[in-house]
mmCIF file of C-alpha atoms in Angstrom:
data_model
loop_
_atom_site.group_PDB
_atom_site.id
_atom_site.type_symbol
_atom_site.label_atom_id
_atom_site.label_comp_id
_atom_site.label_asym_id
_atom_site.label_seq_id
_atom_site.Cartn_x
_atom_site.Cartn_y
_atom_site.Cartn_z
ATOM 1 C CA UNK U 22 -2.428 -7.965 -18.588
ATOM 2 C CA UNK U 23 -2.132 -4.305 -17.605
ATOM 3 C CA UNK U 24 -3.864 -3.149 -20.802
ATOM 4 C CA UNK U 25 -6.690 -5.653 -20.329
ATOM 5 C CA UNK U 26 -7.286 -4.599 -16.722
ATOM 6 C CA UNK U 27 -7.286 -0.904 -17.654
ATOM 7 C CA UNK U 28 -9.793 -1.619 -20.447
ATOM 8 C CA UNK U 29 -12.129 -3.338 -17.962
ATOM 9 C CA UNK U 30 -11.733 -0.447 -15.522
ATOM 10 C CA UNK U 31 -12.529 2.190 -18.157
ATOM 11 C CA UNK U 32 -15.426 0.436 -19.887
ATOM 12 C CA UNK U 33 -17.208 -1.504 -17.125
ATOM 13 C CA UNK U 34 -18.129 -1.162 -13.461
ATOM 14 C CA UNK U 35 -15.328 -3.588 -12.625
ATOM 15 C CA UNK U 36 -12.009 -2.642 -11.050
ATOM 16 C CA UNK U 37 -10.477 -6.114 -11.128
ATOM 17 C CA UNK U 38 -8.010 -6.884 -8.355
ATOM 18 C CA UNK U 39 -5.060 -9.232 -8.744
ATOM 19 C CA UNK U 40 -3.218 -11.290 -6.200
ATOM 20 C CA UNK U 41 0.486 -10.650 -5.655
ATOM 21 C CA UNK U 42 1.464 -13.875 -7.400
ATOM 22 C CA UNK U 43 3.847 -14.902 -4.624
ATOM 23 C CA UNK U 44 2.534 -18.489 -4.763
ATOM 24 C CA UNK U 45 3.538 -18.788 -8.421
ATOM 25 C CA UNK U 46 0.050 -18.077 -9.780
ATOM 26 C CA UNK U 47 -1.686 -14.745 -10.315
ATOM 27 C CA UNK U 48 -5.362 -14.750 -9.370
ATOM 28 C CA UNK U 49 -8.006 -12.271 -10.524
ATOM 29 C CA UNK U 50 -10.924 -11.097 -8.394
ATOM 30 C CA UNK U 51 -13.986 -9.506 -10.078
ATOM 31 C CA UNK U 52 -14.081 -6.581 -7.663
ATOM 32 C CA UNK U 53 -16.248 -3.633 -8.643
ATOM 33 C CA UNK U 54 -15.630 0.049 -8.076
ATOM 34 C CA UNK U 55 -18.461 -0.091 -5.514
ATOM 35 C CA UNK U 56 -16.616 -2.842 -3.636
ATOM 36 C CA UNK U 57 -13.564 -0.624 -3.320
ATOM 37 C CA UNK U 58 -15.652 2.310 -2.125
ATOM 38 C CA UNK U 59 -17.285 0.149 0.563
ATOM 39 C CA UNK U 60 -13.842 -1.051 1.734
ATOM 40 C CA UNK U 61 -12.479 2.510 1.826
ATOM 41 C CA UNK U 62 -15.494 3.891 3.696
ATOM 42 C CA UNK U 63 -15.363 1.025 6.215
ATOM 43 C CA UNK U 64 -11.682 1.819 6.792
ATOM 44 C CA UNK U 65 -12.590 5.431 7.493
ATOM 45 C CA UNK U 66 -15.217 4.427 10.050
ATOM 46 C CA UNK U 67 -12.864 1.892 11.638
ATOM 47 C CA UNK U 68 -9.837 4.198 11.879
ATOM 48 C CA UNK U 69 -11.366 7.590 12.650
ATOM 49 C CA UNK U 70 -14.044 6.664 15.202
ATOM 50 C CA UNK U 71 -13.837 5.028 18.624
ATOM 51 C CA UNK U 72 -16.665 2.774 19.723
ATOM 52 C CA UNK U 73 -18.677 4.300 22.555
ATOM 53 C CA UNK U 74 -17.187 7.786 22.171
ATOM 54 C CA UNK U 75 -18.719 10.842 20.443
ATOM 55 C CA UNK U 76 -17.452 11.318 16.902
ATOM 56 C CA UNK U 77 -15.116 14.234 16.262
ATOM 57 C CA UNK U 78 -16.841 15.260 13.033
ATOM 58 C CA UNK U 79 -14.247 17.911 12.244
ATOM 59 C CA UNK U 80 -11.470 15.303 12.302
ATOM 60 C CA UNK U 81 -13.670 12.744 10.567
ATOM 61 C CA UNK U 82 -14.641 14.914 7.595
ATOM 62 C CA UNK U 83 -11.615 17.162 7.152
ATOM 63 C CA UNK U 84 -9.105 16.367 4.393
ATOM 64 C CA UNK U 85 -5.960 14.739 5.712
ATOM 65 C CA UNK U 86 -2.639 13.440 4.503
ATOM 66 C CA UNK U 87 -2.594 9.762 3.479
ATOM 67 C CA UNK U 88 0.809 8.120 3.853
ATOM 68 C CA UNK U 89 1.632 4.686 2.431
ATOM 69 C CA UNK U 90 4.959 3.006 1.571
ATOM 70 C CA UNK U 91 3.486 1.401 -1.541
ATOM 71 C CA UNK U 92 2.593 2.331 -5.138
ATOM 72 C CA UNK U 93 0.278 5.200 -6.044
ATOM 73 C CA UNK U 94 -1.793 2.934 -8.332
ATOM 74 C CA UNK U 95 -1.952 -0.577 -9.719
ATOM 75 C CA UNK U 96 -4.245 -3.570 -9.866
ATOM 76 C CA UNK U 97 -3.420 -5.491 -6.698
ATOM 77 C CA UNK U 98 -5.550 -4.349 -3.766
ATOM 78 C CA UNK U 99 -2.659 -2.783 -1.863
ATOM 79 C CA UNK U 100 -1.611 -0.720 -4.894
ATOM 80 C CA UNK U 101 -5.132 0.266 -5.980
ATOM 81 C CA UNK U 102 -6.674 1.300 -2.660
ATOM 82 C CA UNK U 103 -4.606 4.551 -2.407
ATOM 83 C CA UNK U 104 -6.555 5.896 -5.406
ATOM 84 C CA UNK U 105 -9.796 5.543 -3.464
ATOM 85 C CA UNK U 106 -8.207 6.782 -0.226
ATOM 86 C CA UNK U 107 -7.072 9.904 -2.076
ATOM 87 C CA UNK U 108 -10.697 10.738 -2.878
ATOM 88 C CA UNK U 109 -12.071 9.778 0.541
ATOM 89 C CA UNK U 110 -9.374 10.934 2.978
ATOM 90 C CA UNK U 111 -7.552 13.584 0.912
ATOM 91 C CA UNK U 112 -10.726 14.942 -0.740
ATOM 92 C CA UNK U 113 -9.094 14.501 -4.142
ATOM 93 C CA UNK U 114 -6.051 16.640 -3.306
ATOM 94 C CA UNK U 115 -3.058 14.991 -4.996
ATOM 95 C CA UNK U 116 -0.667 16.892 -2.722
ATOM 96 C CA UNK U 117 -2.070 15.104 0.341
ATOM 97 C CA UNK U 118 -1.332 11.602 -0.971
ATOM 98 C CA UNK U 119 2.205 10.446 -0.175
ATOM 99 C CA UNK U 120 3.442 7.147 -1.601
ATOM 100 C CA UNK U 121 6.941 5.675 -1.443
ATOM 101 C CA UNK U 122 6.673 4.477 -5.048
ATOM 102 C CA UNK U 123 5.225 7.348 -7.133
ATOM 103 C CA UNK U 124 4.363 5.136 -10.086
ATOM 104 C CA UNK U 125 1.955 2.366 -11.006
ATOM 105 C CA UNK U 126 2.592 -1.250 -10.056
ATOM 106 C CA UNK U 127 2.761 -3.436 -13.158
ATOM 107 C CA UNK U 128 0.573 -6.544 -13.228
ATOM 108 C CA UNK U 129 2.731 -7.789 -16.108
ATOM 109 C CA UNK U 130 5.863 -7.682 -13.954
ATOM 110 C CA UNK U 131 4.028 -9.285 -11.037
ATOM 111 C CA UNK U 132 2.923 -12.121 -13.328
ATOM 112 C CA UNK U 133 6.476 -12.496 -14.618
ATOM 113 C CA UNK U 134 7.717 -12.801 -11.043
ATOM 114 C CA UNK U 135 5.039 -15.427 -10.349
ATOM 115 C CA UNK U 136 6.138 -17.492 -13.362
ATOM 116 C CA UNK U 137 9.802 -17.235 -12.315
ATOM 117 C CA UNK U 138 8.910 -18.485 -8.831
ATOM 118 C CA UNK U 139 6.901 -21.353 -10.299
ATOM 119 C CA UNK U 140 9.872 -22.370 -12.486
ATOM 120 C CA UNK U 141 12.256 -22.165 -9.544
ATOM 121 C CA UNK U 142 9.921 -24.331 -7.462
ATOM 122 C CA UNK U 143 10.185 -26.988 -10.182
ATOM 123 C CA UNK U 144 13.951 -26.814 -9.980
ATOM 124 C CA UNK U 145 14.786 -24.874 -13.150
ATOM 125 C CA UNK U 146 14.443 -21.102 -12.991
ATOM 126 C CA UNK U 147 15.753 -20.773 -16.554
ATOM 127 C CA UNK U 148 12.627 -22.323 -18.089
ATOM 128 C CA UNK U 149 10.051 -19.578 -17.642
ATOM 129 C CA UNK U 150 6.903 -19.864 -19.749
ATOM 130 C CA UNK U 151 6.345 -16.198 -20.658
ATOM 131 C CA UNK U 152 6.647 -14.163 -23.882
ATOM 132 C CA UNK U 153 10.183 -13.030 -24.734
ATOM 133 C CA UNK U 154 9.118 -9.384 -24.597
ATOM 134 C CA UNK U 155 8.146 -9.837 -20.945
ATOM 135 C CA UNK U 156 11.122 -12.014 -20.067
ATOM 136 C CA UNK U 157 13.313 -9.120 -21.194
ATOM 137 C CA UNK U 158 11.979 -7.145 -18.202
ATOM 138 C CA UNK U 159 13.208 -9.712 -15.665
ATOM 139 C CA UNK U 160 16.199 -7.533 -14.719
ATOM 140 C CA UNK U 161 13.884 -4.536 -14.244
ATOM 141 C CA UNK U 162 11.803 -6.480 -11.717
ATOM 142 C CA UNK U 163 14.879 -7.828 -9.888
ATOM 143 C CA UNK U 164 16.316 -4.311 -9.608
ATOM 144 C CA UNK U 165 13.067 -2.913 -8.200
ATOM 145 C CA UNK U 166 12.765 -5.704 -5.639
ATOM 146 C CA UNK U 167 16.309 -5.096 -4.516
ATOM 147 C CA UNK U 168 15.718 -1.374 -3.993
ATOM 148 C CA UNK U 169 12.195 -1.606 -2.574
ATOM 149 C CA UNK U 170 12.839 -2.133 1.187
ATOM 150 C CA UNK U 171 15.273 0.768 1.443
ATOM 151 C CA UNK U 172 13.057 3.063 -0.659
ATOM 152 C CA UNK U 173 10.101 2.348 1.631
ATOM 153 C CA UNK U 174 12.034 2.789 4.863
ATOM 154 C CA UNK U 175 13.650 6.037 3.671
ATOM 155 C CA UNK U 176 10.254 7.357 2.587
ATOM 156 C CA UNK U 177 8.617 6.771 5.986
ATOM 157 C CA UNK U 178 11.564 8.219 7.913
ATOM 158 C CA UNK U 179 11.495 11.360 5.760
ATOM 159 C CA UNK U 180 7.710 11.798 5.831
ATOM 160 C CA UNK U 181 7.261 11.514 9.614
ATOM 161 C CA UNK U 182 9.031 14.783 10.515
ATOM 162 C CA UNK U 183 7.734 16.564 7.407
ATOM 163 C CA UNK U 184 4.119 15.868 8.413
ATOM 164 C CA UNK U 185 4.499 16.913 12.040
ATOM 165 C CA UNK U 186 1.405 18.791 13.199
ATOM 166 C CA UNK U 187 -0.714 17.452 10.324
ATOM 167 C CA UNK U 188 -3.644 15.047 10.420
ATOM 168 C CA UNK U 189 -2.334 11.855 8.875
ATOM 169 C CA UNK U 190 -3.610 8.441 7.935
ATOM 170 C CA UNK U 191 -0.511 6.222 7.826
ATOM 171 C CA UNK U 192 -0.875 2.783 6.267
ATOM 172 C CA UNK U 193 2.084 0.420 6.151
ATOM 173 C CA UNK U 194 3.786 -2.776 7.195
ATOM 174 C CA UNK U 195 3.912 -3.524 10.924
ATOM 175 C CA UNK U 196 7.545 -4.663 10.827
ATOM 176 C CA UNK U 197 8.582 -1.451 9.072
ATOM 177 C CA UNK U 198 6.690 0.718 11.552
ATOM 178 C CA UNK U 199 8.315 -1.188 14.444
ATOM 179 C CA UNK U 200 11.848 -0.647 13.141
ATOM 180 C CA UNK U 201 11.206 3.068 12.628
ATOM 181 C CA UNK U 202 9.605 3.367 16.078
ATOM 182 C CA UNK U 203 12.412 1.429 17.779
ATOM 183 C CA UNK U 204 15.148 3.490 16.106
ATOM 184 C CA UNK U 205 13.302 6.765 16.665
ATOM 185 C CA UNK U 206 12.767 6.152 20.384
ATOM 186 C CA UNK U 207 16.421 5.126 20.741
ATOM 187 C CA UNK U 208 17.321 8.566 19.353
ATOM 188 C CA UNK U 209 14.878 10.292 21.705
ATOM 189 C CA UNK U 210 12.433 11.146 18.911
ATOM 190 C CA UNK U 211 8.690 10.650 18.469
ATOM 191 C CA UNK U 212 6.240 11.292 15.665
ATOM 192 C CA UNK U 213 4.128 14.418 16.152
ATOM 193 C CA UNK U 214 1.049 13.963 13.993
ATOM 194 C CA UNK U 215 -1.969 16.072 14.930
ATOM 195 C CA UNK U 216 -4.844 14.655 17.005
ATOM 196 C CA UNK U 217 -7.305 12.789 14.824
ATOM 197 C CA UNK U 218 -4.544 10.929 12.997
ATOM 198 C CA UNK U 219 -4.441 7.146 12.659
ATOM 199 C CA UNK U 220 -1.744 4.558 12.007
ATOM 200 C CA UNK U 221 -2.546 1.080 10.686
ATOM 201 C CA UNK U 222 -0.015 -1.683 10.119
ATOM 202 C CA UNK U 223 -0.332 -5.191 8.729
ATOM 203 C CA UNK U 224 1.389 -7.613 6.390
ATOM 204 C CA UNK U 225 3.021 -9.830 8.990
ATOM 205 C CA UNK U 226 6.562 -9.708 10.342
ATOM 206 C CA UNK U 227 8.213 -9.982 6.872
ATOM 207 C CA UNK U 228 10.982 -12.224 8.209
ATOM 208 C CA UNK U 229 11.690 -10.003 11.220
ATOM 209 C CA UNK U 230 11.341 -11.527 14.686
ATOM 210 C CA UNK U 231 9.188 -8.978 16.493
ATOM 211 C CA UNK U 232 9.562 -8.641 20.286
ATOM 212 C CA UNK U 233 6.585 -9.110 22.581
ATOM 213 C CA UNK U 234 6.245 -5.356 23.104
ATOM 214 C CA UNK U 235 6.304 -4.395 19.408
ATOM 215 C CA UNK U 236 2.768 -2.946 19.448
ATOM 216 C CA UNK U 237 3.531 -0.835 22.515
ATOM 217 C CA UNK U 238 6.732 0.420 20.894
ATOM 218 C CA UNK U 239 4.822 1.499 17.773
ATOM 219 C CA UNK U 240 2.100 3.184 19.844
ATOM 220 C CA UNK U 241 4.650 4.992 22.022
ATOM 221 C CA UNK U 242 6.495 6.399 19.002
ATOM 222 C CA UNK U 243 3.423 7.437 17.008
#
């Protein structure tokens, strides 16, 4: 799957996006490179301008650090968009892109995980309809999933003080940002990004019960 998607990317105008496969099926979306650029540029307008206020063109156009607790490339939207953000927000400077997982997300492993979930939903996780060569990577996927939450949390906690005084675009999971903000404020700490920075969460609570004031806690810390 990875090889096929790379071939389409290199030889056509398509940059096909995949779903995460969490439902047991991997879906493919015929997104083009232009589609990604539109999404990235809309994000820039949304995050770096305030409706009704004059635009700070210096902050809007200057290169900035992009911080995300995900992969640095891949084929799902969340793993592919950093490549476009690097060009748009970091002005192509590799040193300004910070990702928790400095490697490419594998569509093959995501599909394997989807097939395992589908088999488990039918009551027999041992009967997975995938090639043996891919099934052999099942332990690799399980190991990565086990390490992922801690890798992401450690990455964000390390990056926040390192990027103090810098213009930053931080993209991540709301629940993760809340936990970091809650713990940081409890220790008397706050993030110190430069003016013109932006923080955007998403992805739901991820099993965490968020308090009513979670947004205020995140805003106070950042």
